[in-house]
Short mmCIF file of N, CA and C in Angstrom, two decimals:
data_model
loop_
_atom_site.label_atom_id
_atom_site.label_comp_id
_atom_site.label_asym_id
_atom_site.label_seq_id
_atom_site.Cartn_x
_atom_site.Cartn_y
_atom_site.Cartn_z
N GLN J 215 39.82 48.80 122.52
CA GLN J 215 39.06 49.65 123.43
C GLN J 215 38.55 50.87 122.66
N VAL J 216 37.28 51.22 122.92
CA VAL J 216 36.72 52.37 122.24
C VAL J 216 37.34 53.64 122.79
N PRO J 217 37.54 54.65 121.94
CA PRO J 217 38.23 55.86 122.39
C PRO J 217 37.40 56.76 123.27
N LEU J 218 36.07 56.71 123.14
CA LEU J 218 35.20 57.56 123.93
C LEU J 218 34.19 56.71 124.69
N VAL J 219 33.76 57.19 125.83
CA VAL J 219 32.83 56.45 126.66
C VAL J 219 31.65 57.35 126.99
N GLU J 220 30.44 56.83 126.70
CA GLU J 220 29.22 57.55 127.05
C GLU J 220 28.65 56.97 128.34
N SER J 221 27.97 57.80 129.09
CA SER J 221 27.27 57.35 130.29
C SER J 221 26.06 58.23 130.51
N GLY J 222 25.18 57.78 131.40
CA GLY J 222 24.03 58.58 131.79
C GLY J 222 22.71 58.13 131.18
N GLY J 223 22.74 57.14 130.32
CA GLY J 223 21.51 56.67 129.74
C GLY J 223 20.67 55.90 130.75
N GLY J 224 19.45 55.59 130.35
CA GLY J 224 18.57 54.84 131.24
C GLY J 224 17.13 54.92 130.80
N LEU J 225 16.26 54.51 131.69
CA LEU J 225 14.81 54.53 131.45
C LEU J 225 14.21 55.77 132.12
N VAL J 226 13.44 56.53 131.37
CA VAL J 226 12.83 57.73 131.91
C VAL J 226 11.42 57.85 131.37
N GLN J 227 10.54 58.44 132.14
CA GLN J 227 9.16 58.63 131.70
C GLN J 227 9.07 59.81 130.73
N PRO J 228 8.07 59.80 129.88
CA PRO J 228 7.87 60.96 128.99
C PRO J 228 7.77 62.26 129.79
N GLY J 229 8.44 63.27 129.28
CA GLY J 229 8.50 64.54 129.99
C GLY J 229 9.67 64.66 130.93
N GLY J 230 10.36 63.57 131.17
CA GLY J 230 11.50 63.58 132.07
C GLY J 230 12.77 64.08 131.42
N SER J 231 13.85 64.05 132.19
CA SER J 231 15.14 64.57 131.74
C SER J 231 16.25 63.57 132.02
N LEU J 232 17.27 63.65 131.21
CA LEU J 232 18.50 62.89 131.41
C LEU J 232 19.67 63.75 130.96
N THR J 233 20.83 63.50 131.56
CA THR J 233 22.06 64.14 131.10
C THR J 233 23.07 63.06 130.75
N LEU J 234 23.49 63.06 129.52
CA LEU J 234 24.50 62.12 129.06
C LEU J 234 25.88 62.77 129.14
N SER J 235 26.89 61.95 129.37
CA SER J 235 28.27 62.42 129.41
C SER J 235 29.10 61.64 128.41
N CYS J 236 30.11 62.30 127.89
CA CYS J 236 31.03 61.68 126.94
C CYS J 236 32.44 62.09 127.34
N THR J 237 33.30 61.10 127.54
CA THR J 237 34.66 61.40 127.96
C THR J 237 35.61 60.39 127.33
N PRO J 238 36.86 60.75 127.11
CA PRO J 238 37.82 59.78 126.57
C PRO J 238 38.01 58.60 127.51
N SER J 239 38.21 57.43 126.92
CA SER J 239 38.41 56.23 127.73
C SER J 239 39.82 56.16 128.29
N GLU J 240 40.75 56.83 127.66
CA GLU J 240 42.13 56.84 128.13
C GLU J 240 42.66 58.28 128.10
N SER J 241 43.61 58.55 128.98
CA SER J 241 44.19 59.89 129.05
C SER J 241 45.01 60.24 127.81
N THR J 242 45.36 59.22 127.03
CA THR J 242 46.16 59.46 125.83
C THR J 242 45.31 59.97 124.67
N PHE J 243 43.99 59.90 124.81
CA PHE J 243 43.11 60.41 123.75
C PHE J 243 43.02 61.92 123.91
N VAL J 244 43.49 62.63 122.91
CA VAL J 244 43.53 64.09 122.98
C VAL J 244 42.41 64.69 122.15
N ILE J 245 41.71 65.64 122.73
CA ILE J 245 40.75 66.44 121.97
C ILE J 245 41.44 67.73 121.59
N TYR J 246 41.64 67.94 120.31
CA TYR J 246 42.39 69.09 119.83
C TYR J 246 41.46 70.29 119.64
N SER J 247 42.05 71.46 119.61
CA SER J 247 41.25 72.68 119.53
C SER J 247 40.42 72.75 118.25
N SER J 248 40.84 72.10 117.20
CA SER J 248 40.09 72.13 115.94
C SER J 248 38.94 71.14 115.89
N ASN J 249 38.87 70.28 116.89
CA ASN J 249 37.89 69.18 116.86
C ASN J 249 36.48 69.65 117.19
N ILE J 250 35.56 68.83 116.77
CA ILE J 250 34.17 68.95 117.20
C ILE J 250 33.77 67.60 117.79
N ILE J 251 33.06 67.64 118.90
CA ILE J 251 32.51 66.43 119.51
C ILE J 251 31.01 66.45 119.25
N GLY J 252 30.52 65.37 118.67
CA GLY J 252 29.11 65.30 118.31
C GLY J 252 28.39 64.18 119.04
N TRP J 253 27.10 64.36 119.19
CA TRP J 253 26.21 63.32 119.69
C TRP J 253 25.32 62.88 118.54
N PHE J 254 25.19 61.58 118.39
CA PHE J 254 24.31 60.97 117.40
C PHE J 254 23.41 59.98 118.12
N ARG J 255 22.35 59.59 117.48
CA ARG J 255 21.49 58.56 118.04
C ARG J 255 20.97 57.67 116.92
N GLN J 256 20.67 56.46 117.30
CA GLN J 256 20.12 55.51 116.34
C GLN J 256 19.07 54.66 117.02
N ALA J 257 17.86 54.73 116.51
CA ALA J 257 16.76 53.92 117.00
C ALA J 257 16.66 52.66 116.13
N PRO J 258 16.09 51.59 116.67
CA PRO J 258 15.97 50.35 115.89
C PRO J 258 15.25 50.59 114.57
N GLY J 259 15.84 50.12 113.50
CA GLY J 259 15.23 50.24 112.20
C GLY J 259 15.32 51.60 111.55
N LYS J 260 16.03 52.52 112.20
CA LYS J 260 16.16 53.87 111.66
C LYS J 260 17.62 54.20 111.40
N GLU J 261 17.82 55.21 110.57
CA GLU J 261 19.17 55.66 110.28
C GLU J 261 19.74 56.45 111.46
N ARG J 262 21.06 56.47 111.53
CA ARG J 262 21.72 57.28 112.53
C ARG J 262 21.39 58.75 112.29
N GLU J 263 21.18 59.47 113.36
CA GLU J 263 20.72 60.86 113.28
C GLU J 263 21.65 61.76 114.09
N PHE J 264 22.03 62.89 113.51
CA PHE J 264 22.82 63.87 114.25
C PHE J 264 21.93 64.53 115.29
N VAL J 265 22.45 64.63 116.52
CA VAL J 265 21.70 65.24 117.61
C VAL J 265 22.25 66.62 117.95
N ALA J 266 23.53 66.68 118.25
CA ALA J 266 24.15 67.95 118.65
C ALA J 266 25.66 67.83 118.53
N GLY J 267 26.32 68.97 118.40
CA GLY J 267 27.77 69.00 118.35
C GLY J 267 28.30 70.29 118.93
N VAL J 268 29.53 70.23 119.44
CA VAL J 268 30.15 71.42 120.01
C VAL J 268 31.61 71.46 119.59
N THR J 269 32.05 72.62 119.13
CA THR J 269 33.45 72.77 118.75
C THR J 269 34.30 73.03 119.99
N TRP J 270 35.50 72.51 119.98
CA TRP J 270 36.34 72.60 121.17
C TRP J 270 36.96 73.99 121.32
N ARG J 271 37.33 74.61 120.23
CA ARG J 271 38.04 75.89 120.31
C ARG J 271 37.13 77.02 120.73
N ASN J 272 36.02 77.22 120.01
CA ASN J 272 35.23 78.43 120.25
C ASN J 272 33.83 78.13 120.77
N TYR J 273 33.62 76.86 121.16
CA TYR J 273 32.38 76.49 121.85
C TYR J 273 31.14 76.78 120.99
N LYS J 274 31.26 76.64 119.69
CA LYS J 274 30.10 76.80 118.83
C LYS J 274 29.27 75.53 118.87
N LYS J 275 27.95 75.69 118.92
CA LYS J 275 27.06 74.54 119.08
C LYS J 275 26.20 74.35 117.85
N TYR J 276 25.91 73.10 117.56
CA TYR J 276 25.03 72.74 116.45
C TYR J 276 24.00 71.75 116.99
N TYR J 277 22.78 71.83 116.43
CA TYR J 277 21.70 70.94 116.86
C TYR J 277 20.97 70.37 115.66
N GLY J 278 20.47 69.14 115.86
CA GLY J 278 19.63 68.54 114.85
C GLY J 278 18.28 69.24 114.76
N ASP J 279 17.70 69.22 113.59
CA ASP J 279 16.47 69.95 113.34
C ASP J 279 15.28 69.42 114.14
N SER J 280 15.30 68.16 114.51
CA SER J 280 14.12 67.54 115.12
C SER J 280 14.01 67.75 116.62
N LEU J 281 14.99 68.42 117.22
CA LEU J 281 15.03 68.47 118.69
C LEU J 281 14.14 69.52 119.30
N GLN J 282 13.75 70.51 118.54
CA GLN J 282 12.81 71.55 118.99
C GLN J 282 13.26 72.23 120.27
N GLY J 283 14.56 72.43 120.43
CA GLY J 283 15.08 73.17 121.56
C GLY J 283 15.09 72.43 122.88
N ARG J 284 14.86 71.13 122.87
CA ARG J 284 14.77 70.39 124.13
C ARG J 284 16.12 69.91 124.64
N PHE J 285 17.12 69.86 123.78
CA PHE J 285 18.43 69.34 124.17
C PHE J 285 19.44 70.48 124.20
N THR J 286 20.41 70.36 125.10
CA THR J 286 21.49 71.34 125.21
C THR J 286 22.82 70.62 125.32
N ILE J 287 23.76 70.98 124.48
CA ILE J 287 25.09 70.40 124.54
C ILE J 287 26.02 71.39 125.22
N SER J 288 26.94 70.86 126.00
CA SER J 288 27.92 71.69 126.67
C SER J 288 29.21 70.89 126.82
N ARG J 289 30.28 71.59 127.18
CA ARG J 289 31.54 70.88 127.38
C ARG J 289 32.29 71.48 128.54
N ASP J 290 33.07 70.64 129.18
CA ASP J 290 33.99 71.04 130.23
C ASP J 290 35.39 70.71 129.72
N ALA J 291 36.08 71.72 129.22
CA ALA J 291 37.37 71.47 128.60
C ALA J 291 38.38 70.91 129.60
N ALA J 292 38.34 71.39 130.82
CA ALA J 292 39.29 70.92 131.83
C ALA J 292 39.10 69.44 132.14
N ALA J 293 37.87 69.00 132.07
CA ALA J 293 37.55 67.60 132.37
C ALA J 293 37.50 66.75 131.10
N ASN J 294 37.70 67.38 129.94
CA ASN J 294 37.63 66.64 128.67
C ASN J 294 36.30 65.91 128.52
N THR J 295 35.23 66.57 128.91
CA THR J 295 33.92 65.93 128.93
C THR J 295 32.89 66.78 128.19
N VAL J 296 32.04 66.11 127.46
CA VAL J 296 30.93 66.76 126.77
C VAL J 296 29.63 66.21 127.33
N TYR J 297 28.68 67.10 127.55
CA TYR J 297 27.40 66.72 128.14
C TYR J 297 26.28 66.96 127.13
N LEU J 298 25.24 66.15 127.28
CA LEU J 298 24.02 66.37 126.51
C LEU J 298 22.86 66.36 127.50
N GLN J 299 22.35 67.55 127.78
CA GLN J 299 21.19 67.69 128.66
C GLN J 299 19.94 67.53 127.81
N MET J 300 19.10 66.56 128.18
CA MET J 300 17.90 66.27 127.41
C MET J 300 16.68 66.49 128.30
N ASN J 301 15.83 67.41 127.91
CA ASN J 301 14.62 67.74 128.67
C ASN J 301 13.37 67.40 127.89
N ASN J 302 12.27 67.28 128.62
CA ASN J 302 10.98 67.00 128.00
C ASN J 302 11.09 65.84 127.01
N LEU J 303 11.64 64.76 127.48
CA LEU J 303 11.89 63.62 126.60
C LEU J 303 10.59 63.00 126.11
N LEU J 304 10.62 62.54 124.88
CA LEU J 304 9.48 61.94 124.21
C LEU J 304 9.79 60.48 123.88
N PRO J 305 8.78 59.65 123.73
CA PRO J 305 9.04 58.26 123.35
C PRO J 305 9.89 58.14 122.08
N GLU J 306 9.75 59.07 121.17
CA GLU J 306 10.52 59.00 119.93
C GLU J 306 11.99 59.36 120.12
N ASP J 307 12.37 59.79 121.33
CA ASP J 307 13.78 60.01 121.63
C ASP J 307 14.48 58.71 122.02
N THR J 308 13.73 57.64 122.15
CA THR J 308 14.32 56.35 122.50
C THR J 308 15.29 55.91 121.41
N ALA J 309 16.52 55.64 121.83
CA ALA J 309 17.57 55.28 120.88
C ALA J 309 18.85 54.98 121.67
N VAL J 310 19.83 54.45 120.97
CA VAL J 310 21.19 54.39 121.51
C VAL J 310 21.87 55.70 121.11
N TYR J 311 22.45 56.35 122.10
CA TYR J 311 23.11 57.64 121.88
C TYR J 311 24.62 57.43 121.88
N TYR J 312 25.27 57.97 120.87
CA TYR J 312 26.71 57.84 120.71
C TYR J 312 27.36 59.22 120.68
N CYS J 313 28.58 59.30 121.20
CA CYS J 313 29.37 60.50 120.96
C CYS J 313 30.55 60.12 120.07
N ALA J 314 31.06 61.11 119.37
CA ALA J 314 32.13 60.87 118.41
C ALA J 314 32.93 62.15 118.20
N ARG J 315 34.15 61.98 117.69
CA ARG J 315 35.03 63.12 117.44
C ARG J 315 35.31 63.27 115.96
N LYS J 316 35.28 64.50 115.50
CA LYS J 316 35.64 64.84 114.13
C LYS J 316 36.76 65.87 114.20
N TRP J 317 37.66 65.84 113.21
CA TRP J 317 38.84 66.69 113.29
C TRP J 317 38.54 68.17 113.11
N ASP J 318 37.49 68.49 112.34
CA ASP J 318 37.12 69.89 112.17
C ASP J 318 35.61 69.99 112.09
N ALA J 319 35.11 71.22 112.07
CA ALA J 319 33.67 71.45 112.16
C ALA J 319 32.97 71.45 110.80
N ASP J 320 33.72 71.31 109.71
CA ASP J 320 33.06 71.21 108.41
C ASP J 320 32.17 69.97 108.38
N THR J 321 31.07 70.05 107.68
CA THR J 321 30.11 68.93 107.57
C THR J 321 29.89 68.29 108.94
N TRP J 322 29.62 69.10 109.91
CA TRP J 322 29.47 68.66 111.30
C TRP J 322 28.31 67.68 111.48
N TYR J 323 27.36 67.66 110.56
CA TYR J 323 26.17 66.83 110.65
C TYR J 323 26.38 65.41 110.10
N ASP J 324 27.51 65.18 109.45
CA ASP J 324 27.75 63.95 108.71
C ASP J 324 28.51 62.95 109.57
N GLY J 325 27.81 61.95 110.07
CA GLY J 325 28.43 60.96 110.93
C GLY J 325 29.57 60.19 110.29
N SER J 326 29.54 60.05 108.98
CA SER J 326 30.60 59.30 108.30
C SER J 326 31.94 60.03 108.35
N LYS J 327 31.93 61.29 108.71
CA LYS J 327 33.17 62.08 108.80
C LYS J 327 33.79 62.03 110.20
N TYR J 328 33.13 61.41 111.15
CA TYR J 328 33.66 61.31 112.51
C TYR J 328 34.50 60.04 112.60
N ASP J 329 35.63 60.13 113.29
CA ASP J 329 36.56 59.01 113.26
C ASP J 329 36.70 58.26 114.57
N SER J 330 36.22 58.78 115.65
CA SER J 330 36.36 58.11 116.95
C SER J 330 35.01 58.08 117.64
N TRP J 331 34.55 56.89 117.95
CA TRP J 331 33.21 56.71 118.49
C TRP J 331 33.24 56.01 119.83
N GLY J 332 32.19 56.27 120.62
CA GLY J 332 31.97 55.50 121.83
C GLY J 332 31.13 54.27 121.54
N GLN J 333 30.86 53.50 122.58
CA GLN J 333 30.09 52.28 122.42
C GLN J 333 28.59 52.53 122.49
N GLY J 334 28.20 53.71 122.92
CA GLY J 334 26.79 54.07 122.98
C GLY J 334 26.18 53.84 124.34
N THR J 335 25.14 54.59 124.64
CA THR J 335 24.37 54.42 125.87
C THR J 335 22.88 54.45 125.50
N GLN J 336 22.14 53.51 126.07
CA GLN J 336 20.72 53.37 125.72
C GLN J 336 19.88 54.37 126.49
N VAL J 337 19.02 55.07 125.77
CA VAL J 337 18.02 55.94 126.37
C VAL J 337 16.65 55.40 125.98
N THR J 338 15.84 55.11 126.97
CA THR J 338 14.49 54.60 126.73
C THR J 338 13.49 55.51 127.41
N VAL J 339 12.57 56.04 126.63
CA VAL J 339 11.54 56.93 127.15
C VAL J 339 10.21 56.19 127.07
N SER J 340 9.69 55.84 128.23
CA SER J 340 8.48 55.03 128.26
C SER J 340 7.81 55.18 129.61
N SER J 341 6.49 55.09 129.60
CA SER J 341 5.74 55.12 130.85
C SER J 341 5.48 53.70 131.35
#
């Protein structure tokens, strides 16, 4: 069983919005104060891309360079859930979106350093 579960993906028209959620699949999965939870995406034929990340302890946020301020990451510590609010979606945002956990915030952009991944949720932006 995958340790994290993403939800909220779907089909949306250009300019629309979606909110993705990421939560542990089991109550035994602990998010520690030193951890960072990141969102990544991968479109067909393209490399995996860092989208956003949030540190659990001090709520510091990181964003990928290509997002142009359209996405917002947030977390609800009590609910053990991380959200990705996506606005003004573009066709090039179409991808499978994954969340993952890394033990610390160093090299937060490097997906190979994350050790726990979800199964992904498909986001399709099309008219």
